[in-house]
Short mmCIF file of C-alpha atoms and ligand atoms in Angstrom, two decimals:
data_model
loop_
_atom_site.label_atom_id
_atom_site.label_comp_id
_atom_site.label_asym_id
_atom_site.label_seq_id
_atom_site.Cartn_x
_atom_site.Cartn_y
_atom_site.Cartn_z
CA MET V 1 -6.74 -11.72 36.48
CA ARG V 2 -8.07 -13.37 33.19
CA ARG V 3 -6.49 -10.74 31.42
CA ALA V 4 -2.91 -10.78 32.62
CA ALA V 5 -3.39 -14.89 31.98
CA ALA V 6 -4.11 -14.32 28.92
CA ALA V 7 -1.28 -11.83 28.03
CA ALA V 8 1.23 -14.00 29.82
CA TRP V 9 -0.01 -16.89 27.51
CA VAL V 10 0.33 -14.74 24.41
CA ALA V 11 3.91 -13.65 25.80
CA LEU V 12 4.71 -17.36 26.00
CA SER V 13 3.30 -18.67 22.77
CA CYS V 14 5.57 -15.83 20.99
CA LEU V 15 8.38 -17.11 22.73
CA VAL V 16 8.00 -20.63 22.24
CA LEU V 17 6.51 -20.55 18.69
CA GLY V 18 8.65 -17.87 17.28
CA ASP V 19 5.24 -16.61 15.92
CA ARG V 20 5.02 -13.19 14.58
CA ALA V 21 1.33 -13.71 13.72
CA ALA V 22 0.92 -14.36 17.59
CA ALA V 23 2.54 -10.99 17.90
CA LEU V 24 0.53 -9.05 15.08
CA ASP V 25 -2.64 -7.27 16.34
CA LEU V 26 -5.12 -5.31 13.79
CA GLU V 27 -6.71 -2.20 15.25
CA VAL V 28 -10.48 -2.61 15.62
CA GLN V 29 -12.68 0.45 15.21
CA LYS V 30 -16.14 0.35 16.51
CA VAL V 31 -18.38 2.34 14.02
CA THR V 32 -22.12 1.12 15.06
CA GLU V 33 -23.18 -1.39 17.38
CA ARG V 34 -22.78 -3.85 14.60
CA VAL V 35 -20.19 -2.51 12.59
CA TYR V 36 -16.45 -2.25 13.09
CA ALA V 37 -13.69 -1.63 10.62
CA LEU V 38 -10.19 -3.81 11.35
CA VAL V 39 -7.63 -1.30 10.00
CA GLY V 40 -4.47 -2.51 8.90
CA ASP V 41 -1.08 -0.93 7.71
CA LEU V 42 -1.88 2.51 5.95
CA THR V 43 1.64 1.82 4.12
CA GLY V 44 2.94 -1.20 1.80
CA ARG V 45 2.53 -4.90 2.17
CA THR V 46 5.60 -6.73 4.16
CA ALA V 47 6.19 -9.98 5.58
CA ASP V 48 5.51 -8.61 8.99
CA ASN V 49 2.12 -7.45 8.19
CA TYR V 50 1.27 -10.44 6.26
CA GLY V 51 0.41 -8.52 3.82
CA ILE V 52 -2.70 -6.78 5.52
CA ASN V 53 -1.99 -3.14 4.35
CA ALA V 54 -5.63 -2.52 4.23
CA THR V 55 -8.97 -1.77 5.89
CA LEU V 56 -11.39 -4.96 6.34
CA GLY V 57 -14.88 -4.72 7.54
CA LEU V 58 -16.71 -6.65 10.10
CA LEU V 59 -20.57 -6.78 10.59
CA VAL V 60 -21.82 -8.66 13.72
CA THR V 61 -25.29 -10.20 13.60
CA ASP V 62 -27.41 -12.68 16.03
CA SER V 63 -26.30 -15.66 14.53
CA GLY V 64 -22.93 -15.11 12.85
CA ALA V 65 -20.24 -12.52 11.93
CA VAL V 66 -19.64 -11.38 8.43
CA LEU V 67 -16.48 -10.63 7.52
CA ILE V 68 -15.92 -7.94 4.38
CA ASP V 69 -13.00 -8.92 2.65
CA SER V 70 -10.50 -11.40 4.04
CA GLY V 71 -6.61 -10.11 3.81
CA SER V 72 -3.86 -11.12 1.53
CA ALA V 73 -3.03 -14.81 3.00
CA TYR V 74 -4.23 -18.03 4.67
CA GLN V 75 -1.53 -17.29 7.35
CA ALA V 76 -3.11 -13.74 8.23
CA GLY V 77 -6.29 -15.72 8.79
CA PRO V 78 -5.69 -15.95 12.67
CA ILE V 79 -4.41 -12.51 13.02
CA ILE V 80 -7.88 -11.48 11.48
CA ALA V 81 -9.90 -13.90 13.54
CA ARG V 82 -8.23 -12.53 16.78
CA ALA V 83 -9.50 -9.25 15.82
CA VAL V 84 -12.76 -10.57 15.49
CA ALA V 85 -12.98 -12.35 18.48
CA ARG V 86 -11.89 -9.41 20.48
CA VAL V 87 -15.45 -7.78 19.46
CA THR V 88 -17.78 -10.65 19.34
CA ASP V 89 -18.24 -14.34 20.32
CA GLN V 90 -19.94 -14.97 17.09
CA PRO V 91 -18.07 -17.41 14.27
CA VAL V 92 -17.08 -15.80 11.17
CA ARG V 93 -20.12 -17.53 8.92
CA TRP V 94 -19.88 -15.18 5.86
CA VAL V 95 -16.96 -13.39 4.31
CA ILE V 96 -18.14 -11.18 1.54
CA ASN V 97 -15.38 -10.33 -1.05
CA THR V 98 -15.63 -6.66 -2.46
CA GLY V 99 -12.86 -7.02 -5.08
CA ALA V 100 -10.24 -8.64 -6.78
CA GLN V 101 -7.21 -6.87 -5.58
CA ASP V 102 -5.24 -9.53 -3.32
CA HIS V 103 -5.44 -8.06 0.01
CA ARG V 104 -9.45 -8.01 -0.22
CA TRP V 105 -9.95 -11.86 -0.85
CA LEU V 106 -6.83 -13.95 -0.78
CA GLY V 107 -7.50 -14.88 2.65
CA ASN V 108 -10.79 -16.52 1.46
CA GLY V 109 -9.24 -20.00 2.25
CA TYR V 110 -8.68 -19.88 6.06
CA PHE V 111 -12.29 -18.80 6.92
CA HIS V 112 -13.72 -21.21 4.14
CA ASP V 113 -12.16 -24.15 5.82
CA ARG V 114 -13.38 -23.19 9.16
CA GLY V 115 -17.22 -23.23 7.73
CA ALA V 116 -17.68 -19.79 5.98
CA THR V 117 -19.65 -19.10 3.23
CA ILE V 118 -17.92 -17.08 0.49
CA ILE V 119 -20.06 -14.72 -1.41
CA ALA V 120 -19.23 -12.08 -4.13
CA LEU V 121 -20.62 -10.91 -7.36
CA ALA V 122 -19.82 -13.00 -10.50
CA ARG V 123 -18.16 -10.13 -12.16
CA THR V 124 -16.01 -9.52 -8.85
CA VAL V 125 -14.91 -13.23 -9.19
CA GLU V 126 -14.20 -13.23 -12.91
CA SER V 127 -11.65 -10.48 -12.07
CA GLN V 128 -10.30 -12.24 -9.14
CA ARG V 129 -9.70 -15.10 -11.57
CA ARG V 130 -7.68 -13.04 -14.23
CA TYR V 131 -5.44 -11.39 -11.49
CA ALA V 132 -4.79 -14.19 -9.05
CA PRO V 133 -1.50 -15.51 -10.77
CA THR V 134 -0.11 -12.00 -10.70
CA HIS V 135 -1.00 -10.98 -7.56
CA LEU V 136 0.35 -14.34 -5.89
CA ALA V 137 3.65 -14.45 -7.71
CA ARG V 138 4.13 -10.58 -6.31
CA LEU V 139 2.92 -11.60 -3.11
CA ARG V 140 5.36 -14.75 -3.21
CA ASN V 141 8.13 -12.11 -3.08
CA ILE V 142 7.29 -10.12 -0.62
CA LEU V 143 6.01 -12.69 2.09
CA GLY V 144 8.11 -15.95 1.16
CA ASP V 145 6.93 -18.43 3.61
CA ARG V 146 4.11 -16.68 4.98
CA LEU V 147 2.35 -17.34 1.61
CA GLU V 148 2.56 -21.20 2.39
CA GLY V 149 -0.92 -22.52 1.86
CA THR V 150 -2.64 -19.38 0.20
CA VAL V 151 -4.63 -20.53 -2.76
CA PRO V 152 -7.20 -18.90 -4.48
CA VAL V 153 -10.65 -19.93 -3.00
CA TYR V 154 -13.42 -18.58 -5.08
CA ALA V 155 -16.86 -17.50 -3.79
CA ASP V 156 -19.25 -20.51 -3.04
CA ARG V 157 -22.11 -18.29 -3.62
CA VAL V 158 -21.81 -16.30 -6.90
CA ILE V 159 -24.02 -13.46 -7.29
CA GLN V 160 -25.70 -12.81 -10.88
CA GLY V 161 -26.44 -9.56 -11.97
CA ASP V 162 -25.00 -6.42 -10.36
CA ASP V 163 -26.96 -5.31 -7.47
CA ALA V 164 -28.76 -8.27 -5.00
CA THR V 165 -29.98 -7.72 -1.61
CA PHE V 166 -29.98 -10.80 0.79
CA SER V 167 -30.33 -11.32 4.69
CA LEU V 168 -27.43 -12.33 6.54
CA GLY V 169 -27.84 -13.52 9.87
CA GLY V 170 -31.21 -11.26 9.91
CA VAL V 171 -29.47 -8.22 8.75
CA GLY V 172 -29.95 -6.99 5.33
CA VAL V 173 -26.94 -6.48 3.12
CA ARG V 174 -26.64 -5.13 -0.57
CA LEU V 175 -23.96 -6.34 -2.75
CA MET V 176 -23.78 -4.12 -5.64
CA TRP V 177 -21.69 -2.49 -8.40
CA PRO V 178 -21.20 0.81 -8.69
CA GLY V 179 -19.32 1.19 -11.53
CA HIS V 180 -15.24 0.09 -11.63
CA GLY V 181 -13.33 1.23 -9.32
CA HIS V 182 -9.51 0.76 -8.18
CA PHE V 183 -10.00 -2.37 -9.71
CA ARG V 184 -12.46 -3.52 -12.59
CA ASP V 185 -15.65 -5.02 -10.97
CA ASP V 186 -14.92 -4.02 -7.41
CA ALA V 187 -18.23 -4.07 -5.46
CA VAL V 188 -19.63 -2.29 -2.21
CA VAL V 189 -21.82 -3.94 0.69
CA ILE V 190 -24.34 -1.55 1.89
CA VAL V 191 -26.00 -1.97 4.96
CA PRO V 192 -29.04 0.19 5.55
CA SER V 193 -29.83 -0.41 8.94
CA GLU V 194 -26.32 0.41 9.95
CA ASP V 195 -26.32 3.44 7.49
CA THR V 196 -23.46 2.17 6.23
CA ILE V 197 -21.33 1.15 3.26
CA PHE V 198 -18.32 -0.75 3.10
CA THR V 199 -16.67 0.80 -0.25
CA GLY V 200 -13.70 -1.96 -0.51
CA ASP V 201 -10.77 -0.40 -2.77
CA LEU V 202 -13.82 2.55 -3.99
CA VAL V 203 -12.39 4.60 -1.02
CA PHE V 204 -8.85 5.32 0.30
CA VAL V 205 -8.67 7.50 3.12
CA GLU V 206 -5.55 8.84 5.07
CA ARG V 207 -3.32 7.63 2.22
CA LEU V 208 -3.04 8.30 -1.34
CA LEU V 209 -4.79 5.88 -3.39
CA GLY V 210 -3.13 4.51 -6.51
CA VAL V 211 -4.11 4.39 -10.03
CA GLN V 212 -3.68 1.11 -11.69
CA GLY V 213 -1.53 1.47 -14.66
CA ASP V 214 -1.64 -2.36 -16.12
CA GLY V 215 -4.10 -1.22 -18.91
CA THR V 216 -6.42 -3.86 -18.19
CA SER V 217 -7.63 -2.13 -14.67
CA SER V 218 -9.84 0.58 -14.28
CA MET V 219 -9.94 4.12 -15.71
CA VAL V 220 -9.93 7.39 -13.15
CA ARG V 221 -13.05 9.01 -15.02
CA ASP V 222 -15.28 5.18 -14.12
CA TRP V 223 -13.63 5.45 -10.32
CA LEU V 224 -14.77 9.01 -10.10
CA ALA V 225 -18.35 8.24 -11.28
CA SER V 226 -18.40 5.39 -9.34
CA PHE V 227 -17.39 7.48 -6.04
CA ARG V 228 -20.32 10.09 -6.87
CA ARG V 229 -23.00 7.16 -7.06
CA ILE V 230 -21.91 6.08 -3.60
CA ALA V 231 -21.79 9.54 -2.21
CA ALA V 232 -25.30 10.26 -3.66
CA MET V 233 -26.39 7.44 -1.54
CA ALA V 234 -25.36 9.88 1.70
CA PRO V 235 -24.35 7.05 4.37
CA ALA V 236 -23.55 8.38 7.66
CA HIS V 237 -20.63 5.79 7.90
CA ILE V 238 -17.87 4.59 5.17
CA VAL V 239 -15.60 1.57 5.95
CA PRO V 240 -12.91 2.43 3.62
CA GLY V 241 -10.42 0.00 1.71
CA HIS V 242 -7.98 1.82 3.49
CA GLY V 243 -7.63 4.04 6.60
CA HIS V 244 -10.06 4.29 9.18
CA ALA V 245 -13.59 4.48 9.12
CA CYS V 246 -14.87 7.86 8.60
CA ASP V 247 -18.06 10.09 7.69
CA LEU V 248 -18.58 11.15 3.88
CA ALA V 249 -16.96 14.50 4.07
CA ARG V 250 -13.44 12.56 4.92
CA ALA V 251 -14.11 10.03 1.70
CA GLN V 252 -14.89 12.96 -0.28
CA ALA V 253 -11.94 14.81 0.43
CA ASP V 254 -9.37 11.90 0.19
CA THR V 255 -10.80 10.20 -2.52
CA GLY V 256 -13.48 12.11 -4.39
CA ASP V 257 -11.61 15.31 -4.56
CA TYR V 258 -8.49 13.80 -5.43
CA LEU V 259 -9.82 11.72 -8.59
CA ALA V 260 -11.72 14.95 -9.85
CA TRP V 261 -8.22 17.03 -9.14
CA LEU V 262 -6.42 14.74 -11.41
CA ILE V 263 -8.91 14.76 -13.68
CA ASP V 264 -8.97 18.66 -13.75
CA SER V 265 -5.49 19.04 -13.95
CA ILE V 266 -4.25 16.70 -16.60
CA ALA V 267 -6.81 17.14 -19.10
CA PRO V 268 -6.15 20.46 -20.01
CA ALA V 269 -2.44 19.45 -20.49
CA VAL V 270 -3.63 16.44 -22.72
CA ALA V 271 -5.56 18.48 -24.97
CA ASN V 272 -2.64 20.97 -25.12
CA PHE V 273 -0.66 18.10 -26.18
CA ASP V 274 2.01 19.01 -23.23
CA ASP V 275 4.77 16.63 -22.65
CA LEU V 276 3.93 13.89 -20.34
CA ALA V 277 7.29 14.08 -18.53
CA GLU V 278 7.08 17.63 -17.85
CA VAL V 279 3.40 17.12 -16.61
CA VAL V 280 4.29 14.65 -14.46
CA ASP V 281 7.28 16.99 -12.80
CA ARG V 282 4.80 19.90 -12.65
CA LEU V 283 1.95 17.59 -10.99
CA GLU V 284 5.04 16.20 -8.49
CA ARG V 285 3.21 18.43 -5.45
CA SER V 286 -0.34 18.72 -5.03
CA PRO V 287 -3.06 19.82 -2.39
CA PHE V 288 -3.14 16.06 -1.28
CA GLU V 289 0.25 16.16 0.23
CA TYR V 290 -0.86 15.55 3.57
CA LEU V 291 -2.02 11.86 2.75
CA VAL V 292 0.68 8.90 3.41
CA ASN V 293 2.34 7.62 0.33
CA HIS V 294 1.98 11.01 -1.71
CA ASP V 295 5.35 11.03 -2.30
CA LYS V 296 5.51 7.65 -3.62
CA LEU V 297 2.67 7.10 -5.69
CA GLN V 298 1.73 10.79 -6.70
CA ARG V 299 3.97 10.80 -10.07
CA HIS V 300 2.83 7.16 -10.90
CA ASN V 301 -0.75 8.50 -10.76
CA VAL V 302 -0.13 11.60 -12.75
CA ASN V 303 1.48 9.34 -15.36
CA VAL V 304 -1.04 6.65 -15.61
CA THR V 305 -3.68 9.32 -15.68
CA PHE V 306 -2.23 10.85 -18.38
CA LEU V 307 -2.00 8.34 -20.74
CA GLN V 308 -5.64 7.24 -19.67
CA LEU V 309 -7.03 10.44 -20.45
CA GLU V 310 -4.41 10.88 -23.86
CA ALA V 311 -6.14 7.39 -25.02
CA GLU V 312 -9.61 8.47 -24.63
ZN1 LIG X 401 -6.61 -1.90 -1.80
#
């Protein structure tokens, strides 16, 4: 009865407000008693998904919820908050940012306005400051009016150093930088009691990862080394930056193996002075064609990796 009433209310509010945010629901995946993945779209940012084309994390403590990453935009806040409310009555008291890419942190403002403390490593905040203008400009083109209200809100609690352990709501949390990942200065959140690592963009599953090509971002070799540091911890559960929560084997297959494949396939071609365009054509197909976005990103990834390895 209550559920029917709630459904009717949602339907009515959609009708009356014409509000797409009311209609869009994030998939909530239970990982452990306290850990959940909020799984966004695997493909691109669109106005329809409010830029939530990533996976966010949730850790529920006895005195508040911890949101790991906050989405791309202020207006995505209600969608995320509604997903959180499906599994806990606890308010979001803390937001930890794992990275500097838009969908990891530009939604901070919504939760900050509702009393949450934003937490990040100092190096991550530095990268956020560097990328914010570019990322906001790009989002403006995609989200239009739906970017209204989104401004950079940086961490209240900035952690110096690269490895810190603290308690949130009685649960021990370790925020650490394993080395550069998808973006420079991306961090991970380790929760030992749940045998879980929230990796942010260090791990992509089900969809092909993208290698950044702007020259200021991270290197494929660094990303692979960072991945291996996380893998050596052998967590039972991984909440990735993209795709569903999974075990280490899945993360290894979709991220670790792909990064290694890029290097192993391209380094000999670079050493051999092969032509870049020819190498991009030759490696257009790969053993990773089962991943979403392969057709969209593979040539780009080969191109950027070749240039990175050539510059070494
Ligand atoms: Zn991402």
